[in-house]
Coordinates of C-alpha atoms in Angstrom, one line a residue:
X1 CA -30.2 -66.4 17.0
X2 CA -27.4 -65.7 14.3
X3 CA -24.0 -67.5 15.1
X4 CA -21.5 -64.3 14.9
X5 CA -18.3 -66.7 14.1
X6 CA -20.7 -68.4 10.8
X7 CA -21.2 -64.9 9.5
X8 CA -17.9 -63.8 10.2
X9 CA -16.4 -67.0 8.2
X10 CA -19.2 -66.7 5.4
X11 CA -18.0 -63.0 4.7
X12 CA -14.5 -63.6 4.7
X13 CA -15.1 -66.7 2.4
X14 CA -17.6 -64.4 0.1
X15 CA -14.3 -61.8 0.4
X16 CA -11.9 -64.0 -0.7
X17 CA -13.5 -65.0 -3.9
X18 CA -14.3 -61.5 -5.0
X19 CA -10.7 -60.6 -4.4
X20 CA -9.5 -63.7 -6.8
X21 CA -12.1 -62.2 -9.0
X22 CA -10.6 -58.7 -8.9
X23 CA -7.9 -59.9 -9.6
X24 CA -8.0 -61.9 -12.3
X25 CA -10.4 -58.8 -13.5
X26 CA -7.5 -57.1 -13.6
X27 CA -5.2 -59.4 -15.6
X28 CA -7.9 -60.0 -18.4
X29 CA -7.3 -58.2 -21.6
X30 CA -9.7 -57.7 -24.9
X31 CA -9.1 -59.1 -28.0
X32 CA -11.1 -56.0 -29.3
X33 CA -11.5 -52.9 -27.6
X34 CA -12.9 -52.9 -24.6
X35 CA -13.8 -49.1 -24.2
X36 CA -15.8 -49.2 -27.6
X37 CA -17.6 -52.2 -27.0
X38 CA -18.2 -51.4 -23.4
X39 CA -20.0 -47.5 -24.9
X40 CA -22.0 -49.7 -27.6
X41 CA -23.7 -51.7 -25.0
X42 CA -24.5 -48.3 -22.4
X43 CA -25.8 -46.4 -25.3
X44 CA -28.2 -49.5 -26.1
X45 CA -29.0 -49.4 -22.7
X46 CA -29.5 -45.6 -22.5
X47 CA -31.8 -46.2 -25.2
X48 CA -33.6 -48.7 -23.7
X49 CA -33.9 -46.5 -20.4
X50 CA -34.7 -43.5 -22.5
X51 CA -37.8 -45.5 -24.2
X52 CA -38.6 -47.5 -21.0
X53 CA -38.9 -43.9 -19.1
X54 CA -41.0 -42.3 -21.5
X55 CA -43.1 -44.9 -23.2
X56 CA -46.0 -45.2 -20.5
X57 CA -46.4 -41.1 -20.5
X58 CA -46.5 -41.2 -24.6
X59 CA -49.8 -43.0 -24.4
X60 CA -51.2 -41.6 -20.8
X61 CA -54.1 -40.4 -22.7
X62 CA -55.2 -44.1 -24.4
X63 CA -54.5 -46.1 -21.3
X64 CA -56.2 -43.7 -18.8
X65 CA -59.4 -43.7 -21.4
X66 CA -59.4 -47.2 -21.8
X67 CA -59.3 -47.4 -17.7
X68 CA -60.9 -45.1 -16.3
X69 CA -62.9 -43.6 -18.8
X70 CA -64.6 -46.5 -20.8
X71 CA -64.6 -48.9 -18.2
X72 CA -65.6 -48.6 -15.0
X73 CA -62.7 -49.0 -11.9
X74 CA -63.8 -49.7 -8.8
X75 CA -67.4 -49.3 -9.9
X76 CA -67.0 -46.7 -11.4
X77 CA -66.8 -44.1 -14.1
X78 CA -64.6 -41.2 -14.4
X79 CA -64.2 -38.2 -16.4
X80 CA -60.8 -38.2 -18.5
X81 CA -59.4 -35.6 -15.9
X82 CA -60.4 -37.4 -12.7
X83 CA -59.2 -40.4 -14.1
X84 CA -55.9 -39.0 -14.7
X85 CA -55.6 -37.3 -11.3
X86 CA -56.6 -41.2 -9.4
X87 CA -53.8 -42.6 -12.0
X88 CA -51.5 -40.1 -10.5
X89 CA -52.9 -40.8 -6.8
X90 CA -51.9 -44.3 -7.5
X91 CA -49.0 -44.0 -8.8
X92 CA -47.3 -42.0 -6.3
X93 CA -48.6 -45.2 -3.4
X94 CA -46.9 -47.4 -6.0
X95 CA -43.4 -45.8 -5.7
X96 CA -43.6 -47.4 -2.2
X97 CA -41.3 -49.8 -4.0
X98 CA -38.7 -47.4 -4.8
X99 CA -37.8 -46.9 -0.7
X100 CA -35.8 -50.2 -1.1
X101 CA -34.0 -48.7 -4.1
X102 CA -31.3 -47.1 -2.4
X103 CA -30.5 -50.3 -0.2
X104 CA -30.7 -52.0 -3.8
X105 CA -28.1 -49.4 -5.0
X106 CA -25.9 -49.4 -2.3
X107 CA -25.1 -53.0 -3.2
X108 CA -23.2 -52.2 -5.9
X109 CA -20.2 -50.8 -3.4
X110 CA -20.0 -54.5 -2.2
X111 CA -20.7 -56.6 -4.7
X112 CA -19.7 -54.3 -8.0
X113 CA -21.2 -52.8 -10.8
X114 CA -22.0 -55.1 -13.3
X115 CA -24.1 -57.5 -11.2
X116 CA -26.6 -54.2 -10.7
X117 CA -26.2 -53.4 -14.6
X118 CA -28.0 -56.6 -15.8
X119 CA -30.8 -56.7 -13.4
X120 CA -31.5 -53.2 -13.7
X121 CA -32.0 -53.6 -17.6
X122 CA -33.4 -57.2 -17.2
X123 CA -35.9 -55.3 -14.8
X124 CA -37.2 -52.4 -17.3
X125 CA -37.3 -55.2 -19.6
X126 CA -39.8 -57.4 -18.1
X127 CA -41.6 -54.2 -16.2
X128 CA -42.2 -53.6 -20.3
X129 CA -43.1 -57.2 -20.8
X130 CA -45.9 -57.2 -18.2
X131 CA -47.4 -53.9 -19.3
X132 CA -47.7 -55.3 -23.1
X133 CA -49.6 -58.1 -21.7
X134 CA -51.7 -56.3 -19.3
X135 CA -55.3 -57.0 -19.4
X136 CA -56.7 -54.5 -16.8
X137 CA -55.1 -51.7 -14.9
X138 CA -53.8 -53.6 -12.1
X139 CA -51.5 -55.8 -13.9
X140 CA -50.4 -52.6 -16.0
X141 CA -49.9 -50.9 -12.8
X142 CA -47.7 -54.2 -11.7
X143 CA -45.4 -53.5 -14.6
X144 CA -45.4 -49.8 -14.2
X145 CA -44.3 -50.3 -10.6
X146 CA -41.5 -52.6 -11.7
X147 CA -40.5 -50.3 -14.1
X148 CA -40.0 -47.5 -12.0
X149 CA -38.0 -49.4 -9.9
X150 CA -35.4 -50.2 -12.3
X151 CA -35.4 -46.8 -14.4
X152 CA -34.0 -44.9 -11.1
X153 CA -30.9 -46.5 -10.7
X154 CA -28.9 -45.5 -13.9
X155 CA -26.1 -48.0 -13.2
X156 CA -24.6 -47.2 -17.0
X157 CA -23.8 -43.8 -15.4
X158 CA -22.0 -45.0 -13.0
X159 CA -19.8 -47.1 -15.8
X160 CA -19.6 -43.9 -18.0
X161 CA -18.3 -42.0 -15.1
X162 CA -15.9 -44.2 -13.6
X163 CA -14.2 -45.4 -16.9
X164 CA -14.3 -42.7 -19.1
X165 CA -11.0 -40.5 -19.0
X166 CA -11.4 -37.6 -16.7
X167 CA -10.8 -34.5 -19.1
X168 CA -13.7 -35.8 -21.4
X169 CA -16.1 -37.0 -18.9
X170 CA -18.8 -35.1 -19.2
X171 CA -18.6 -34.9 -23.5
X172 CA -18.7 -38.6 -23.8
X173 CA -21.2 -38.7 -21.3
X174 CA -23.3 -36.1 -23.3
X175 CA -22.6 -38.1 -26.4
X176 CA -23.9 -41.2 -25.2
X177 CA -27.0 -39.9 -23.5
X178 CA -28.1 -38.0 -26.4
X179 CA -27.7 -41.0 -28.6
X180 CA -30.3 -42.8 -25.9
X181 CA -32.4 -39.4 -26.1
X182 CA -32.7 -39.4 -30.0
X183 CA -33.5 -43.3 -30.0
X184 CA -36.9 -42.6 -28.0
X185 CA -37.7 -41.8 -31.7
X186 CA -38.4 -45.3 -31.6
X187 CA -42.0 -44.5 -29.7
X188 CA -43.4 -42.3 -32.4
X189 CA -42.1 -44.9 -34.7
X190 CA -43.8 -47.4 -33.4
X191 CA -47.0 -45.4 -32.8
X192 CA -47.4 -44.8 -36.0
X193 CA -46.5 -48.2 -37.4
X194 CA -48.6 -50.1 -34.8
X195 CA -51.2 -47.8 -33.1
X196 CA -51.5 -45.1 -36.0
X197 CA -54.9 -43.6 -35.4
X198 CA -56.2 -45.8 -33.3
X199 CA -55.5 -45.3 -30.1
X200 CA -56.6 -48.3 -28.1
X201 CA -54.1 -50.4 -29.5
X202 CA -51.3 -48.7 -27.2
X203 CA -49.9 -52.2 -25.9
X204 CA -48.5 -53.0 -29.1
X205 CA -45.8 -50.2 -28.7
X206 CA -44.5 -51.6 -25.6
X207 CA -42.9 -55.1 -27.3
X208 CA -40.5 -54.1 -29.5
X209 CA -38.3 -51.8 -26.6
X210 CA -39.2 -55.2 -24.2
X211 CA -37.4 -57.4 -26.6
X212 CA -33.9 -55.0 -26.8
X213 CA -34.4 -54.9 -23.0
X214 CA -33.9 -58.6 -23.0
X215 CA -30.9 -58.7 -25.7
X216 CA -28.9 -55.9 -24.1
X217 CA -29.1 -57.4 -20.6
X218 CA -27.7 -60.3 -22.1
X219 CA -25.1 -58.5 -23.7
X220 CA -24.0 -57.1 -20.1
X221 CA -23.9 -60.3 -18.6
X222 CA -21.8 -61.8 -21.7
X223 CA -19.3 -59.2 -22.3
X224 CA -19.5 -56.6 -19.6
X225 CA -16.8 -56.1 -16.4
X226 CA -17.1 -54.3 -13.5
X227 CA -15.4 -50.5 -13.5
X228 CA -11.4 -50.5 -13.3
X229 CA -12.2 -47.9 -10.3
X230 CA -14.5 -50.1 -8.7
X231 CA -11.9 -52.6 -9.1
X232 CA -8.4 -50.8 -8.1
X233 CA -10.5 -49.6 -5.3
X234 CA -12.0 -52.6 -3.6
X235 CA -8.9 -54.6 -4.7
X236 CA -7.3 -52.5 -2.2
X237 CA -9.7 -52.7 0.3
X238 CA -9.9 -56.7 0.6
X239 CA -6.3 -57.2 0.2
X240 CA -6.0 -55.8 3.8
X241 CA -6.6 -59.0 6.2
X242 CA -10.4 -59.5 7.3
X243 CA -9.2 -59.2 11.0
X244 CA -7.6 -55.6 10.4
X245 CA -10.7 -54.0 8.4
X246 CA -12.8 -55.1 11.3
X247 CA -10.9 -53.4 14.0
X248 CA -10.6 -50.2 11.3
X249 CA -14.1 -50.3 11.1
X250 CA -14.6 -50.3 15.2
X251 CA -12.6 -47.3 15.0
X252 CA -14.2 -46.2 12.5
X253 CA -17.6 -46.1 14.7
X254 CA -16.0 -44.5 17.1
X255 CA -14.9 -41.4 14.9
X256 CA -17.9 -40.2 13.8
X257 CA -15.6 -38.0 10.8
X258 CA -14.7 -41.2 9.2
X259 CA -17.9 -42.4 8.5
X260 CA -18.1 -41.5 5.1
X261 CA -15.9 -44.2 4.4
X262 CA -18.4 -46.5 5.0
X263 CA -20.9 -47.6 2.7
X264 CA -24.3 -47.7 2.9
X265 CA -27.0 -45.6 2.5
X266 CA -27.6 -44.3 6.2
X267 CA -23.9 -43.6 6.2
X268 CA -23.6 -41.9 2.5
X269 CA -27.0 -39.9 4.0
X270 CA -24.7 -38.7 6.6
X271 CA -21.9 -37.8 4.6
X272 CA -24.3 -35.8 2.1
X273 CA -25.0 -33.5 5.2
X274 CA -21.7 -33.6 6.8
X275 CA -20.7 -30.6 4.2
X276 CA -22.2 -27.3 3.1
X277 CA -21.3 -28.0 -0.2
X278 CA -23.2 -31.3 -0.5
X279 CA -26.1 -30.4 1.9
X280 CA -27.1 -27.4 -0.4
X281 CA -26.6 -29.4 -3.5
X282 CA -28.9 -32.6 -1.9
X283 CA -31.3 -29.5 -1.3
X284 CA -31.7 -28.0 -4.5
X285 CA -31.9 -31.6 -6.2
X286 CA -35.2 -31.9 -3.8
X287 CA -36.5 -28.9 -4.8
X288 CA -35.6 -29.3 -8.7
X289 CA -37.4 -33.0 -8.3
X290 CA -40.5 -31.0 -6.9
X291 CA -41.2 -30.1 -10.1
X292 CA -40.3 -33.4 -12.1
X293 CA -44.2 -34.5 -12.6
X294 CA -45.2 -31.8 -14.1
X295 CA -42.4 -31.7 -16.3
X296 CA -42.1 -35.1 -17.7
X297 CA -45.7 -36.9 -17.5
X298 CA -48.7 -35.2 -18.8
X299 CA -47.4 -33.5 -21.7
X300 CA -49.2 -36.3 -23.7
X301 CA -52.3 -35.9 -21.8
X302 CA -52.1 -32.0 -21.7
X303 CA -52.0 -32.2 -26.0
X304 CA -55.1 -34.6 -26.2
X305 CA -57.3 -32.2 -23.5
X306 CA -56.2 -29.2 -25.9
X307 CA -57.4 -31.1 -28.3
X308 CA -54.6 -32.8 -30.9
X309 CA -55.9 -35.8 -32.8
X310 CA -53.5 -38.8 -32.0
X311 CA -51.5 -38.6 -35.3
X312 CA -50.8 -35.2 -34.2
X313 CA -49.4 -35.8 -31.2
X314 CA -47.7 -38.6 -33.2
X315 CA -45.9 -35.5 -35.3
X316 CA -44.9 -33.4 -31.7
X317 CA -43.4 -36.4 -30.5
X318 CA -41.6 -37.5 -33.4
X319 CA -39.6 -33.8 -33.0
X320 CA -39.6 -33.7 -28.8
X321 CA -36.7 -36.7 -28.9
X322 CA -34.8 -34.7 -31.6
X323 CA -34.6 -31.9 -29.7
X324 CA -33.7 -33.1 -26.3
X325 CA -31.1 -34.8 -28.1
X326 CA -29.4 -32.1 -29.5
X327 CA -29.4 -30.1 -26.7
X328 CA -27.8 -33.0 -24.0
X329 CA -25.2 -33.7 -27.2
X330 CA -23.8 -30.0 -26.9
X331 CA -24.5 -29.9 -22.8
X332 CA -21.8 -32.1 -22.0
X333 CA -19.0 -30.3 -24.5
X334 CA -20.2 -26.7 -22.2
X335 CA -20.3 -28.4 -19.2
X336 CA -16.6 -29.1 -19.8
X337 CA -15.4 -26.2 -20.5
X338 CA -17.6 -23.7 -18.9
X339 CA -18.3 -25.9 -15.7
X340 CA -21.5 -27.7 -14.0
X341 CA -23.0 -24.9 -12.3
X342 CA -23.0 -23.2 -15.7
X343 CA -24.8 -25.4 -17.7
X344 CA -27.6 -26.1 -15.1
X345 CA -28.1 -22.2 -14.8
X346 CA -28.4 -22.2 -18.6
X347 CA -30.9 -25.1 -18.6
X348 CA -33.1 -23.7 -15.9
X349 CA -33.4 -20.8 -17.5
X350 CA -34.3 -22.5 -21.1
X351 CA -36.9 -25.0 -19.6
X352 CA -38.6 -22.4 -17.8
X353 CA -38.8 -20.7 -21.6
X354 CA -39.5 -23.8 -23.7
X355 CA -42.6 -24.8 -21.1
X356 CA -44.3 -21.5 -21.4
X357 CA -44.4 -21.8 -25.3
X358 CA -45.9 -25.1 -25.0
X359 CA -48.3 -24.0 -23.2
X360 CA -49.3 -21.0 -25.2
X361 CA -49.0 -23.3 -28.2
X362 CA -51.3 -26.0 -27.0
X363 CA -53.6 -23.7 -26.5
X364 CA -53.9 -21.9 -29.6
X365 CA -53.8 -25.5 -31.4
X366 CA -49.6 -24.2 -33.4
X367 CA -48.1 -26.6 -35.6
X368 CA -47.5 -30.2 -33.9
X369 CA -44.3 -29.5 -34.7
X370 CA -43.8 -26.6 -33.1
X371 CA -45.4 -27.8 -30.1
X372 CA -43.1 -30.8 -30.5
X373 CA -40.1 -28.8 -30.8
X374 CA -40.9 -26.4 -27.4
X375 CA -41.8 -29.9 -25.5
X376 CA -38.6 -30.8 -26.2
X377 CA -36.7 -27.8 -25.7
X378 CA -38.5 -27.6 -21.8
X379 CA -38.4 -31.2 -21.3
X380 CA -34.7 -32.1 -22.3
X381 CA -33.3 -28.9 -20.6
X382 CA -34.7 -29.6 -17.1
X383 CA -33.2 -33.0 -17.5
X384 CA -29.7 -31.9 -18.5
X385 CA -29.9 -29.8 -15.2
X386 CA -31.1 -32.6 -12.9
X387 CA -28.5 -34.9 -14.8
X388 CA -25.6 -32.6 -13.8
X389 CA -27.1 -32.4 -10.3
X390 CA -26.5 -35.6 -10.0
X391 CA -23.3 -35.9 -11.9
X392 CA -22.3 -32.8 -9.4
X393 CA -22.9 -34.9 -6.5
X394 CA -20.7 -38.3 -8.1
X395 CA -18.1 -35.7 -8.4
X396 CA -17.9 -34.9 -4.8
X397 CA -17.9 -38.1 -2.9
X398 CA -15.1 -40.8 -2.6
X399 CA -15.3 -44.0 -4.9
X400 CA -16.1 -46.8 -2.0
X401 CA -19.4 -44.9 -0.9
X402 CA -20.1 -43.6 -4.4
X403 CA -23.4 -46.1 -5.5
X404 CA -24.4 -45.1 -1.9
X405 CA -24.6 -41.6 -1.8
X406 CA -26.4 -41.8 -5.2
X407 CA -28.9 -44.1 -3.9
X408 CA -29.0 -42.2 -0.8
X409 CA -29.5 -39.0 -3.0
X410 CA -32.5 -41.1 -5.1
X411 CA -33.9 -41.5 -1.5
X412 CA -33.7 -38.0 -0.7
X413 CA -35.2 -36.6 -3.8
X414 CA -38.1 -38.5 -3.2
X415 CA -39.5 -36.0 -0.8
X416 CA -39.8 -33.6 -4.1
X417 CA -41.4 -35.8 -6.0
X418 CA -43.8 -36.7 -3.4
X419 CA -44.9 -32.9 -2.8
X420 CA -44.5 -32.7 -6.8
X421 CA -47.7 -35.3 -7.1
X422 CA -49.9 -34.1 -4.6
X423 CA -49.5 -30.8 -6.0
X424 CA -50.2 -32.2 -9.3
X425 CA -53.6 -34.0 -7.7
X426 CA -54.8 -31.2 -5.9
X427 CA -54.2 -28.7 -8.8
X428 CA -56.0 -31.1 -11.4
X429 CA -58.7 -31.0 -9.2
X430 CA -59.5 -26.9 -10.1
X431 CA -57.3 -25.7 -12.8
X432 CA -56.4 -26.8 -16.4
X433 CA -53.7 -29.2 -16.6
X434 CA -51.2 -27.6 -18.1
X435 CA -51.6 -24.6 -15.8
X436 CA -51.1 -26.9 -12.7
X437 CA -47.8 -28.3 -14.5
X438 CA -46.7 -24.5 -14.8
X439 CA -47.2 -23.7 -11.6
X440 CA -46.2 -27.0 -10.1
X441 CA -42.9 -26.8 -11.8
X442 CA -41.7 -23.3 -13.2
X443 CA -40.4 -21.5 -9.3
X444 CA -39.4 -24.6 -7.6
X445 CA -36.7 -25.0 -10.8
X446 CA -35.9 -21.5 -10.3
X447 CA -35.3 -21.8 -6.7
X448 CA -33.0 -24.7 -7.6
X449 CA -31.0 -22.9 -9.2
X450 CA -30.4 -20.2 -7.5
X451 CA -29.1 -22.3 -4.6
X452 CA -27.0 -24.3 -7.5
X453 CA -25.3 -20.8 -8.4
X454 CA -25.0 -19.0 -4.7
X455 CA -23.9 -22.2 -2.2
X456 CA -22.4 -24.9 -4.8
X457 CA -19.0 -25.3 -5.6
X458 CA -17.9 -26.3 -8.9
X459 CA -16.5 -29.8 -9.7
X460 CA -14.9 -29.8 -13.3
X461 CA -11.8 -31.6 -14.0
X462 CA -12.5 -33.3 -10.8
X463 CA -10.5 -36.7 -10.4
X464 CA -12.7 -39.5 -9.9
X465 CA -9.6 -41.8 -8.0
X466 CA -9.0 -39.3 -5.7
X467 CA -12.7 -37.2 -5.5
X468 CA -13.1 -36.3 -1.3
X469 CA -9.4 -36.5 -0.2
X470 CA -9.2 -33.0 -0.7
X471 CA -11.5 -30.1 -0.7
X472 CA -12.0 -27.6 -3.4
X473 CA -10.9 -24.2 -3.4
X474 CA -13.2 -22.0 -1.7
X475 CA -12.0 -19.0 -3.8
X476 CA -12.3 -20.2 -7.4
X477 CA -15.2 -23.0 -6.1
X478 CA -12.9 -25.6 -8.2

C-alpha cells in the first residue's frame, strides 16, 4: 500500500525544483533572438509533422498492393479494394493507442511544454524509422501506430499560441503552418527521386523526413524553453506553499464550479461541457472529425483505382501541398480580421467544392494537375476549419488546464473518427471509393458548420493570460 506522507514529500520535492527551474527560466536571456529561433525550429517541426501525417497515405496504393494484394496476409489473397478496406479495419483497432494520448497531453500542464515537444517529434521520428525498415505489414503497422500517436498532439501549437503576441496570433500561426504545408513537397520529391515509376520501392521515401525528425528533436532539446505563459503561470501556482494548494484543492472538490481549475483530462472533459459555448463547439469538432478519413486518406488510393499511372499521381501531388499552402498562409491573415467562425464557414464551404471536382476529375482521367490542384483545394480547406476548431477551443479555456482540454478534446473527437472508419469499411464494401469518401464526409462537414455559425461564440483578439476569467459578450459573441 502507497505511504501518503512519501508521496506527499516526493511531490513537494519534484515542486520545488521545477519552481528553481521556473525561475531561473525566467532570468535567462538570448544572446540571439529567441522568438526567431524559437519559429525556425516549429516550422521544421511543422514540416516534419506535415510530411510524417501524410507520407503513409501518399503511397497507400504500393504498400496495400505489396500486402495484401501480392502476398498473401493471413493466408490469404485480397483484391486491391478489400485489402484497402481490412487496412482501414486495422487501423482503426490500432488507434487503441491514442486513448492514452490525452493522459500523455495532459502532462504538459505539470511538467511544461518543452519536455512533450521533444518526445513528440522524437516519436514521429522513429514511428518513420520503423516503417522504412519494415519487412512485412506488422512491423509497418508498429510504426504506423507509433506515428499516430505522436502526430495528434501538436505540442508546436501550443508554443505558437502561447508565445506569439496576441493581435497577430493567428497570422503567424498561418504563416508557419503553411510553411510546414508547402514542405510536404518533400514527398513527391522524394517519390520521384527514389521510387519514380516503380512503385514497390515506397520505403525509400520514408528515410530522409526520419532523419530531420531526429535533428529537430534535438534542436528542441538543445535550444528550446518552455512557454513564458506556461511559466508566469505555474510560477505562480508553486510559489504558494504546498500545504495551502492542498487545502485549495480540498475545496476545490468540494465546489464542483471550480473544477476547471484543475488539470486533467476528466476535469478539462468537464469543463468542455460545463458551457454552451464549449459543449457545441466539442460537438461540431466530433461531427467535423466524422468526416476526417475520407477526407485525408484514400485520395492516393482513389487516383490509382481511377486509374493514374504512379508518375501521375507523382504530378497531383507535387501541386496538392502548394495549394493547401497557400490557402492556410492567407487563413490566418482572415481569421484575424474577419474572426474564427468566419473562416471555418468559408472553408467548409470550399472543401465541400474542391472534393466534388476531384471526384468528377478522377473520373474523367483531367490533367494530374488539375486533379492535384482540387485535392488540395478540398483537403487543405477542411483542415484550416478543423485547425480553427481547435484553435477556437485554446481560446476559450484558462492557461493551467489548457494541454488538458486539448487532449481531452483529441479524446472526444475520437468518437468521429471512429464512426468516420466504419463508415468508410462498410461503404468500400458496395460503392466506389471515392463515392464512399463523398458521402462519408461532404453533410457531416456541413452540419459542422452550421452549429459553428448558430451556437459558437467568436474568440478574436482573445487574451491568452487572462482566456476564462471572463465571459464573452453574448451580444457581439466577442
Amino acid at each position: 500500500m502507497k505511504n501518503p506522507e512519501k508521496k506527499a514529500e516526493r511531490t513537494k520535492a519534484f515542486e520545488t525544483r521545477q519552481l528553481a527551474s521556473l525561475q531561473k527560466a525566467k532570468q535567462r536571456t538570448s544572446l540571439v533572438p529567441y522568438f526567431v529561433m524559437l519559429l525556425f525550429i516549429i516550422a521544421v517541426v511543422n514540416i516534419l509533422d506535415e510530411v510524417t501525417s501524410n507520407l503513409s497515405v501518399s503511397v497507400q496504393s504500393s504498400f496495400i498492393t505489396e500486402f495484401f494484394v501480392n502476398k498473401p496476409f493471413l493466408g490469404k489473397y485480397y483484391s486491391f479494394e478489400e485489402g484497402l478496406s481490412l487496412h482501414t479495419t486495422i487501423s482503426v483497432l490500432s488507434y487503441g493507442l491514442s486513448a492514452i494520448s490525452p493522459f500523455y497531453k495532459a502532462l504538459a500542464d505539470k511538467f511544461g511544454r518543452k519536455p512533450l515537444f521533444f518526445f513528440s517529434t522524437l516519436g514521429m521520428a522513429a514511428g518513420l524509422f520503423i516503417i522504412y525498415f519494415s519487412p512485412n505489414y506488422i512491423i509497418f503497422l508498429i510504426g504506423f501506430a507509433v506515428i499516430n500517436f505522436f502526430i495528434g498532439h501538436d505540442i508546436q501549437i501550443i508554443y505558437i499560441l502561447e508565445e506569439a503576441p496576441d493581435k497577430y496570433r493567428s497570422s503567424i500561426y498561418s504563416v508557419l503552418k503553411s510553411l510546414g504545408i508547402f514542405g510536404v513537397v518533400l514527398i513527391p520529391v522524394l517519390r520521384r527521386i527514389l521510387m519514380g515509376d516503380d512503385a514497390t520501392l515506397w520505403r525509400r521515401i520514408f528515410l530522409v523526413p526520419s532523419l530531420i525528425g531526429f535533428a529537430a528533436a534535438t534542436l528542441v532539446l538543445l535550444l528550446v524553453k518552455d512557454t513564458k505563459v506556461f511559466v508566469k503561470e505555474r510560477t505562480a501556482y508553486l510559489s504558494i506553499p504546498y500545504e495551502e494548494r492542498q487545502e485549495m484543492k480540498r475545496i476545490e472538490k468540494e465546489n464542483k464550479k471550480a473544477a476547471r481549475n484543475q488539470s486533467g483530462v476528466f476535469n478539462a472533459a468537464k469543463y468542455i461541457f460545463s458551457s454552451k459555448d464549449t459543449k457545441y463547439l466539442m460537438l461540431a469538432n466530433i461531427i467535423f472529425d466524422t468526416g476526417m478519413p475520407a477526407i485525408a486518406l484514400y485520395f492516393e488510393s482513389s487516383m490509382h483505382v481511377a486509374g493514374m499511372s504512379t508518375s501521375d499521381i507523382t504530378a497531383a501531388l507535387f501541386v496538392l501541398p502548394i495549394v493547401y499552402a497557400i490557402l492556410t498562409f492567407f487563413s490566418g491573415f482572415v481569421a484575424d480580421s474577419l474572426g474564427r467562425r468566419r473562416i471555418i464557414l468559408s472553408a467548409s464551404v470550399l472543401s465541400i467544392t474542391g472534393f466534388i471536382l476531384f471526384a468528377v476529375g478522377i473520373n474523367m482521367l483531367w490533367n494530374p494537375y488539375l486533379i492535384g490542384g482540387f485535392c488540395g483545394l478540398y483537403q487543405g480547406c477542411y483542415w484550416i476549419g478543423r485547425d480553427y476548431m481547435n484553435i477556437m477551443m485554446t481560446e476559450k479555456v484558462p492557461t493551467d488546464i489548457r494541454a488538458s482540454v486539448v487532449g481531452a478534446a483529441n479524446m472526444l473527437t475520437v468518437i468521429g473518427l471512429v464512426v468516420g472508419y466504419l463508415l468508410m469499411i462498410i461503404g468500400m464494401q458496395i460503392l466506389p471509393v471515392w463515392l464512399t469518401c463523398l458521402i462519408a464526409s461532404i453533410p457531416f462537414i456541413a452540419v459542422a458548420a452550421v452549429l459553428i455559425k448558430t451556437k459558437v461564440k467568436e474568440t478574436k483578439g482573445a487574451d491568452m493570460g487572462e482566456v476564462g476569467m471572463q465571459e464573452a459578450n453574448p451580444e457581439t459573441g466577442e
